[in-house]
């Protein structure tokens, strides 16, 4: 039996920081650990208690750090190991835990493991096909070793060998999961995690967690691998957590993770549950996605049922073993403020995210309504397709109306990415000064969630009306109404229900039970 997650995780409010874009302390145009440390008080004020940092290890940055060349050393652009330790310590003193991003399934082609393997036919840390016809998806060896290697993503990201669930004598590269190479790599994952957890880190978000074992129907062997690692983690670091980039919480949590994100990909429906909420055919768009109106759309042509059905199935599969995580966006997916979605539409989305029984994950800057910036150049592998440029969700944090929006003192042409050029771009300083701002609303919602366990990750959710508006009750105590459409909408409760407003804009609940919701309205009410 897998132990339950550490108690602290149930109350986590996650905040994703893309370190190169958050705050630059030394004026070189790239964010760093010291910059993050200087901005921790913003997170404390907001109510965040858990931070996830995108990869910060030595890398040639062909994929923004997801091509790791040394898992045991931080990249100099962010500072030193001591700087990371200082950040973790400062965050801990403020009640904030820090998670690192663990790239488990591949390395950079410049990692010493790979350069050694490319010259040694007896090394099986990576997946090598022998000399001869190139198998589909493989790349030519860059070293003296003849043959071909398998990448996981870009050609510069050779896949670490965790074995194949199904072997085939005609394909000798299909080693079993208990072969020497896969066993060495499993030990290496433990060593890497142990090294950083000793620094005081609270755990990891695991990149492409479902990708390790190849040709693995139902991810059965991958689940065994993560269950084994989870057993080690529970014994060696019982308060640490593993969150996965799997995109299928109902499978990932039973496979050994404490939590998994709903994502724009993953699962049998290729990420449709999350996309059915936010994706509006703007920003990061995979050409394989069928165009559809999201629920949080001004036209009111979407439905919450796609997400609700997936959430119910995941919740049933997870039980008490862990959590599903609902992000506002991420470094690979469009921000909420994207394309036609305007600032007035964002509050209802945050009311839903912060009152639904999932762990909320806020992508840096979403709390002020930073927008996805279109038309940026390809940078560190950001472009994945004709309409899929991830750079638009990775632009510098907008702190104030000073030089470079307070992100850096570097010349504008040396910034990691260009700033949003909109002269009306939102900033933390302006919204801190305006109690009617999105930032203040997000802060109040986080505080309300903390004060009321019924609104947290573990309280029950009863959906009363799954349309426009969406109406649900949390823990039998709180009524939540959100109307993402611009048109007014109505619903009804049993008569005689008395409600006290806790956070309301444009929603009324009459004693007769009639609910009226203005366009983009929302309301959180205490029942009784």
XYZ file of C-alpha atoms in Angstrom:
528
model
C 0.000 0.000 0.000
C 1.332 3.403 -0.983
C 1.433 5.857 1.945
C -0.767 8.957 1.591
C 0.882 12.184 0.463
C 2.573 14.406 3.045
C -0.122 16.429 4.807
C 1.256 19.755 3.579
C 0.508 18.954 -0.059
C -3.269 19.067 0.417
C -3.039 22.793 1.185
C -0.515 23.652 -1.517
C -1.044 26.616 -3.806
C 1.530 26.053 -6.537
C 3.297 28.835 -8.403
C 5.374 28.067 -11.477
C 8.486 30.185 -12.017
C 10.330 30.153 -15.322
C 13.634 31.242 -13.753
C 15.101 33.012 -16.769
C 12.040 35.273 -17.015
C 11.091 36.081 -13.418
C 13.629 38.558 -12.002
C 17.180 39.470 -13.019
C 19.402 40.544 -10.115
C 22.678 41.144 -11.973
C 21.604 43.015 -15.104
C 22.590 40.426 -17.697
C 19.040 40.183 -19.083
C 18.350 36.679 -17.733
C 16.524 35.925 -14.513
C 18.365 34.165 -11.708
C 18.089 32.650 -8.230
C 18.974 35.886 -6.458
C 16.255 37.681 -8.411
C 13.694 35.098 -7.357
C 14.813 35.428 -3.753
C 14.340 39.196 -3.939
C 10.732 38.705 -5.061
C 9.675 36.094 -2.498
C 7.692 38.654 -0.521
C 5.363 39.043 -3.503
C 4.544 35.350 -3.236
C 4.078 35.566 0.517
C 1.698 38.507 0.087
C -0.189 36.607 -2.611
C -0.554 33.520 -0.419
C 1.569 31.095 -2.435
C 3.200 28.348 -0.383
C 4.825 26.093 -3.004
C 7.056 27.101 -5.922
C 8.050 24.974 -8.911
C 11.152 26.073 -10.845
C 11.613 25.034 -14.458
C 14.958 23.273 -15.114
C 17.931 25.151 -13.751
C 20.806 22.735 -14.420
C 23.820 23.023 -16.731
C 22.562 22.916 -20.301
C 23.304 24.132 -23.845
C 19.716 25.447 -23.761
C 18.548 24.067 -27.074
C 15.255 23.345 -25.299
C 15.304 26.014 -22.583
C 17.071 23.760 -20.072
C 15.113 20.586 -20.731
C 18.314 19.337 -22.357
C 20.410 18.737 -19.246
C 24.185 18.381 -19.553
C 24.883 17.977 -15.816
C 22.155 16.998 -13.340
C 24.344 17.771 -10.339
C 25.262 21.396 -11.075
C 23.104 24.467 -11.623
C 23.527 26.533 -14.767
C 25.806 29.567 -14.236
C 23.198 31.865 -15.819
C 21.102 31.371 -12.658
C 23.918 31.545 -10.113
C 25.638 28.907 -8.014
C 24.589 25.952 -5.913
C 24.997 28.247 -2.912
C 22.612 30.756 -4.498
C 20.011 28.024 -4.934
C 20.540 26.929 -1.337
C 20.059 30.536 -0.188
C 16.836 30.783 -2.186
C 15.514 27.551 -0.689
C 16.429 28.722 2.803
C 14.835 32.162 2.350
C 11.702 30.609 0.916
C 11.489 28.120 3.775
C 11.712 30.889 6.356
C 8.693 32.457 4.638
C 6.716 29.222 4.636
C 7.309 28.476 0.943
C 8.501 25.091 -0.298
C 10.522 24.812 -3.514
C 10.263 22.049 -6.118
C 12.768 21.502 -8.909
C 12.040 20.203 -12.389
C 13.481 16.711 -12.914
C 14.114 15.735 -16.539
C 14.055 11.987 -16.036
C 13.754 10.529 -19.520
C 16.570 12.118 -21.514
C 19.682 14.273 -21.394
C 21.407 16.744 -23.652
C 23.576 15.237 -26.379
C 26.399 17.108 -24.620
C 25.984 15.224 -21.359
C 29.137 13.227 -20.533
C 27.002 10.093 -20.283
C 26.005 10.467 -23.920
C 29.386 11.487 -25.308
C 30.856 8.406 -23.587
C 28.062 6.179 -24.859
C 28.523 7.479 -28.417
C 32.065 6.101 -28.334
C 31.439 2.808 -26.506
C 29.348 0.055 -28.151
C 29.139 -1.684 -24.789
C 27.380 1.241 -23.078
C 23.601 0.932 -22.826
C 22.587 4.045 -20.888
C 20.888 5.212 -24.090
C 18.889 3.373 -26.747
C 21.204 2.409 -29.617
C 20.327 0.565 -32.801
C 23.219 -1.184 -34.598
C 24.710 -0.136 -37.898
C 22.363 -0.745 -40.803
C 19.047 0.755 -41.888
C 17.904 3.587 -39.630
C 14.892 2.584 -37.512
C 12.024 5.112 -37.528
C 12.673 8.077 -35.236
C 16.363 7.321 -34.633
C 19.284 9.694 -35.298
C 22.807 8.955 -36.575
C 25.534 8.442 -34.013
C 27.644 11.560 -33.487
C 30.618 9.541 -32.209
C 32.811 6.611 -33.137
C 30.095 4.142 -32.175
C 28.350 2.930 -35.342
C 24.592 2.971 -35.578
C 21.745 5.153 -34.404
C 20.350 6.588 -31.179
C 16.737 7.331 -30.167
C 15.867 10.887 -29.049
C 12.911 11.687 -26.835
C 11.987 15.065 -28.281
C 14.477 17.175 -30.235
C 17.436 15.359 -31.825
C 19.642 16.975 -29.161
C 17.772 15.078 -26.408
C 18.820 11.407 -26.528
C 16.468 9.135 -24.604
C 17.854 7.483 -21.505
C 17.364 3.740 -21.676
C 14.801 2.462 -19.173
C 14.080 -0.568 -21.326
C 11.195 -1.754 -23.458
C 8.069 -3.402 -22.106
C 8.034 -5.642 -25.191
C 11.252 -7.057 -26.615
C 11.823 -8.329 -30.145
C 14.837 -10.404 -31.301
C 14.649 -8.590 -34.632
C 15.181 -5.257 -32.856
C 18.130 -5.800 -30.527
C 17.927 -2.292 -29.083
C 14.763 -3.320 -27.237
C 16.441 -4.237 -23.956
C 14.229 -5.465 -21.088
C 13.540 -3.149 -18.179
C 15.872 -5.101 -15.881
C 18.892 -4.965 -18.201
C 22.096 -3.331 -16.963
C 21.580 0.020 -18.725
C 18.045 0.573 -17.399
C 19.116 -0.464 -13.898
C 21.998 2.048 -13.948
C 19.599 4.805 -14.976
C 17.115 4.004 -12.209
C 19.929 4.242 -9.660
C 21.013 7.538 -11.200
C 17.531 9.011 -10.728
C 17.687 8.156 -7.034
C 21.133 9.709 -6.735
C 20.035 12.918 -8.476
C 16.945 13.284 -6.303
C 18.920 12.517 -3.161
C 21.528 15.145 -4.002
C 18.985 17.977 -4.324
C 16.647 16.911 -1.552
C 19.621 17.105 0.798
C 19.746 20.831 -0.035
C 16.286 21.300 1.458
C 14.150 21.016 -1.666
C 10.594 19.782 -1.143
C 10.437 17.512 -4.179
C 10.206 17.489 -7.944
C 7.943 18.048 -10.897
C 8.957 15.250 -13.281
C 9.178 16.103 -16.976
C 7.573 13.691 -19.484
C 7.027 11.172 -16.699
C 5.123 8.703 -18.897
C 7.901 8.480 -21.495
C 10.527 6.370 -19.755
C 9.810 2.742 -20.662
C 9.258 2.391 -24.400
C 6.488 0.451 -26.181
C 4.688 0.128 -22.861
C 0.953 -0.561 -23.364
C -1.024 1.070 -20.594
C 2.274 2.342 -19.121
C 2.407 -0.757 -16.927
C 6.202 -1.017 -16.756
C 6.585 2.757 -16.409
C 4.209 2.588 -13.438
C 6.327 -0.158 -11.847
C 9.424 2.007 -12.260
C 7.842 5.029 -10.589
C 6.283 2.897 -7.853
C 9.756 1.565 -7.065
C 11.183 5.087 -6.938
C 8.277 6.257 -4.807
C 9.012 3.483 -2.318
C 12.587 4.685 -2.040
C 11.453 8.315 -1.674
C 8.941 7.488 1.067
C 11.668 5.750 3.051
C 14.503 8.220 2.459
C 12.602 11.537 2.251
C 9.093 10.994 3.626
C 8.038 14.664 3.397
C 9.117 15.115 -0.228
C 6.695 14.922 -3.142
C 6.711 13.898 -6.781
C 4.400 15.686 -9.208
C 4.289 14.455 -12.783
C 4.019 15.891 -16.245
C 1.857 12.981 -17.363
C -1.409 14.701 -18.235
C -3.511 11.826 -16.910
C -3.979 12.060 -13.123
C -6.067 8.880 -12.969
C -3.059 6.893 -14.196
C -0.149 8.927 -12.884
C -1.116 8.968 -9.203
C -1.717 5.181 -9.002
C 1.652 4.843 -10.765
C 3.422 6.372 -7.767
C 3.089 10.142 -8.009
C 1.633 12.390 -5.329
C -0.054 14.504 -7.990
C -0.371 15.025 -11.719
C -1.321 18.002 -13.867
C -4.214 18.241 -16.240
C -2.287 19.303 -19.348
C -2.768 20.246 -22.977
C -1.655 16.707 -23.839
C -1.778 13.296 -22.206
C -4.344 10.608 -21.546
C -6.634 8.885 -23.997
C -8.078 12.239 -25.121
C -4.740 14.042 -25.671
C -5.298 16.767 -23.086
C -8.840 17.666 -24.113
C -10.118 18.221 -20.523
C -7.756 21.159 -19.902
C -8.104 22.510 -23.420
C -11.890 22.368 -23.084
C -11.578 24.948 -20.310
C -8.986 27.419 -21.636
C -7.833 26.748 -25.229
C -9.343 29.357 -27.573
C -7.490 28.509 -30.820
C -4.968 31.283 -30.221
C -1.443 31.261 -28.833
C 0.022 27.760 -28.693
C -2.028 25.687 -31.139
C -1.250 22.134 -32.221
C -2.543 21.603 -35.738
C -3.860 18.172 -34.663
C -6.278 19.718 -32.153
C -9.819 19.939 -33.432
C -11.006 23.557 -33.137
C -13.639 23.921 -30.440
C -14.940 26.663 -28.192
C -13.633 26.390 -24.626
C -15.980 26.755 -21.675
C -14.226 29.972 -20.591
C -15.191 31.779 -23.761
C -17.146 34.992 -24.180
C -19.470 33.479 -26.787
C -20.852 31.018 -24.247
C -20.594 28.171 -26.756
C -18.491 25.751 -24.706
C -19.359 23.189 -22.066
C -17.838 22.288 -18.695
C -18.922 18.664 -19.087
C -15.716 17.521 -20.821
C -13.596 18.644 -17.893
C -16.098 17.538 -15.246
C -16.298 14.019 -16.685
C -12.510 13.701 -16.779
C -12.149 15.114 -13.279
C -14.696 12.667 -11.860
C -12.939 9.710 -13.475
C -9.549 10.876 -12.215
C -10.858 11.492 -8.707
C -12.348 8.014 -8.541
C -9.076 6.441 -9.705
C -6.937 8.518 -7.321
C -8.979 8.161 -4.138
C -6.934 9.376 -1.177
C -3.587 8.569 -2.798
C -2.902 12.033 -4.213
C -4.214 14.957 -6.221
C -5.042 16.255 -9.657
C -3.466 19.645 -10.387
C -5.265 22.337 -12.400
C -2.906 24.941 -13.938
C -3.879 28.408 -15.131
C -1.372 27.850 -17.981
C 2.266 26.797 -18.211
C 5.505 27.427 -20.073
C 4.334 25.220 -22.968
C 0.717 26.380 -23.225
C -1.094 29.651 -23.847
C -1.667 31.988 -20.946
C -5.270 32.632 -19.892
C -4.970 36.134 -21.376
C -4.571 34.999 -24.943
C -6.023 36.014 -28.280
C -9.605 37.279 -27.918
C -9.834 36.634 -24.156
C -9.868 40.011 -22.415
C -8.967 41.091 -18.890
C -12.623 41.181 -17.803
C -12.908 37.453 -18.536
C -10.051 36.387 -16.231
C -11.671 36.761 -12.773
C -14.298 34.052 -13.414
C -11.556 31.663 -14.531
C -9.595 32.195 -11.307
C -12.718 31.821 -9.180
C -13.216 28.409 -10.748
C -9.578 27.356 -10.466
C -9.227 28.425 -6.837
C -12.505 26.933 -5.609
C -12.436 23.597 -7.437
C -11.186 20.448 -5.580
C -7.844 20.230 -7.371
C -4.475 21.671 -6.450
C -4.214 25.082 -8.169
C -1.044 25.938 -10.089
C -0.553 29.568 -11.116
C 1.879 30.260 -13.939
C 3.995 33.301 -13.018
C 2.305 36.503 -14.161
C -1.135 34.972 -14.665
C -2.139 36.518 -11.343
C -1.926 39.963 -12.965
C -3.292 38.869 -16.341
C -0.042 38.875 -18.312
C -0.911 38.007 -21.871
C 0.463 35.483 -24.329
C 2.641 37.601 -26.630
C 2.309 36.560 -30.298
C 4.875 36.879 -33.047
C 8.080 36.281 -31.071
C 11.156 34.689 -32.677
C 12.063 31.077 -32.026
C 14.181 31.084 -28.881
C 15.781 28.077 -27.187
C 13.533 25.649 -29.060
C 10.292 27.494 -28.369
C 8.659 26.813 -31.769
C 6.988 23.418 -32.125
C 4.746 24.045 -35.112
C 3.297 26.656 -37.461
C 1.093 28.063 -34.681
C 2.857 26.638 -31.639
C 5.423 29.101 -30.294
C 5.930 28.647 -26.565
C 7.918 31.886 -26.238
C 4.683 33.856 -25.941
C 4.072 32.326 -22.501
C 7.654 32.859 -21.335
C 8.123 36.637 -21.530
C 9.625 38.641 -18.628
C 7.558 39.191 -15.496
C 5.996 42.648 -15.394
C 6.773 44.124 -11.985
C 6.311 47.877 -12.493
C 6.354 50.662 -15.078
C 10.114 51.221 -14.806
C 12.895 50.101 -17.140
C 12.068 46.708 -18.668
C 8.975 46.542 -16.453
C 11.254 46.092 -13.442
C 12.516 42.721 -14.669
C 16.105 43.725 -15.501
C 18.403 46.717 -15.877
C 19.955 45.237 -19.028
C 19.512 46.937 -22.411
C 16.217 45.836 -23.963
C 17.992 43.935 -26.743
C 19.755 41.721 -24.176
C 16.632 40.491 -22.393
C 15.974 36.765 -22.430
C 12.787 37.487 -24.396
C 11.192 40.787 -25.416
C 8.679 42.360 -23.083
C 5.013 42.554 -23.959
C 5.005 45.736 -26.096
C 1.445 46.683 -25.112
C 1.670 50.094 -23.362
C -1.243 49.022 -21.148
C 0.423 45.811 -20.014
C -0.488 44.955 -16.409
C 2.099 45.198 -13.643
C 2.340 43.984 -10.080
C 2.878 47.510 -8.749
C -0.185 48.975 -10.447
C -2.407 46.113 -9.367
C -1.094 46.137 -5.794
C -2.284 49.764 -5.642
C -5.755 48.862 -6.956
C -7.899 46.733 -4.650
C -10.314 46.040 -7.505
C -7.553 44.410 -9.577
C -7.206 40.781 -10.614
C -4.160 40.468 -8.345
C -6.150 41.426 -5.260
C -8.952 39.049 -6.263
C -6.530 36.141 -6.612
C -5.046 37.002 -3.224
C -8.486 37.081 -1.571
C -9.481 33.789 -3.192
C -6.317 32.084 -1.946
C -6.956 33.419 1.555
C -10.570 32.232 1.411
C -9.459 28.788 0.245
C -7.017 28.561 3.147
C -9.586 29.721 5.696
C -12.309 27.358 4.498
C -11.290 23.679 4.214
C -14.483 23.028 2.256
C -13.007 25.067 -0.631
C -9.732 23.151 -0.662
C -8.480 20.088 -2.478
C -10.330 17.607 -0.279
C -13.820 19.015 0.064
C -16.744 17.504 -1.826
C -18.083 19.146 -4.987
C -21.723 18.872 -6.021
C -22.504 20.319 -9.441
C -26.007 21.801 -9.503
C -25.934 23.265 -13.011
C -23.339 22.477 -15.693
C -23.900 25.190 -18.240
C -23.806 28.971 -18.267
C -23.525 29.664 -15.395
C -21.682 26.780 -13.764
C -23.130 26.312 -10.270
C -21.658 24.017 -7.632
C -21.543 23.524 -3.870
C -18.313 22.799 -1.999
C -18.453 20.763 1.172
C -22.134 21.517 1.646
C -21.181 24.997 2.842
C -20.117 27.180 -0.099
C -22.048 27.958 -3.257
C -19.956 28.951 -6.284
C -21.343 30.523 -9.459
C -19.224 31.372 -12.506
C -20.440 32.727 -15.829
C -17.620 32.825 -18.390
C -19.937 34.119 -21.134
C -20.621 37.755 -21.937
C -24.390 37.207 -21.978
C -26.310 37.216 -18.674
C -27.310 33.750 -17.489
C -29.673 32.265 -14.924
C -30.059 29.122 -12.849
C -32.166 28.086 -9.881
C -31.692 26.648 -6.401
C -34.344 25.190 -4.117
C -36.270 28.046 -2.533
C -35.368 29.111 0.973
C -31.609 28.706 0.590
C -29.923 31.616 2.319
C -26.495 32.740 1.186
C -23.973 35.259 2.451
C -21.680 36.786 -0.158
C -17.981 36.156 0.337
C -16.555 37.154 -3.060
C -19.077 38.370 -5.613
C -19.247 40.374 -8.833
C -22.392 40.449 -10.910
C -24.144 37.468 -9.304
C -27.297 37.522 -7.176
C -29.041 34.710 -5.323
C -32.655 35.478 -4.334
C -34.496 33.803 -1.466
C -36.706 32.218 -4.117
C -33.592 30.350 -5.300
C -33.236 32.268 -8.539
C -29.626 32.905 -9.545
C -28.771 35.769 -11.844
C -25.293 36.068 -13.305
C -24.167 39.037 -15.353
C -21.761 38.500 -18.210
C -18.372 37.367 -16.818
C -19.931 37.362 -13.356
C -18.850 35.204 -10.442
C -19.818 34.602 -6.870
C -18.691 32.638 -3.827
C -21.389 32.463 -1.154
C -21.532 30.864 2.264
C -24.717 28.857 2.709
C -26.785 29.270 5.849
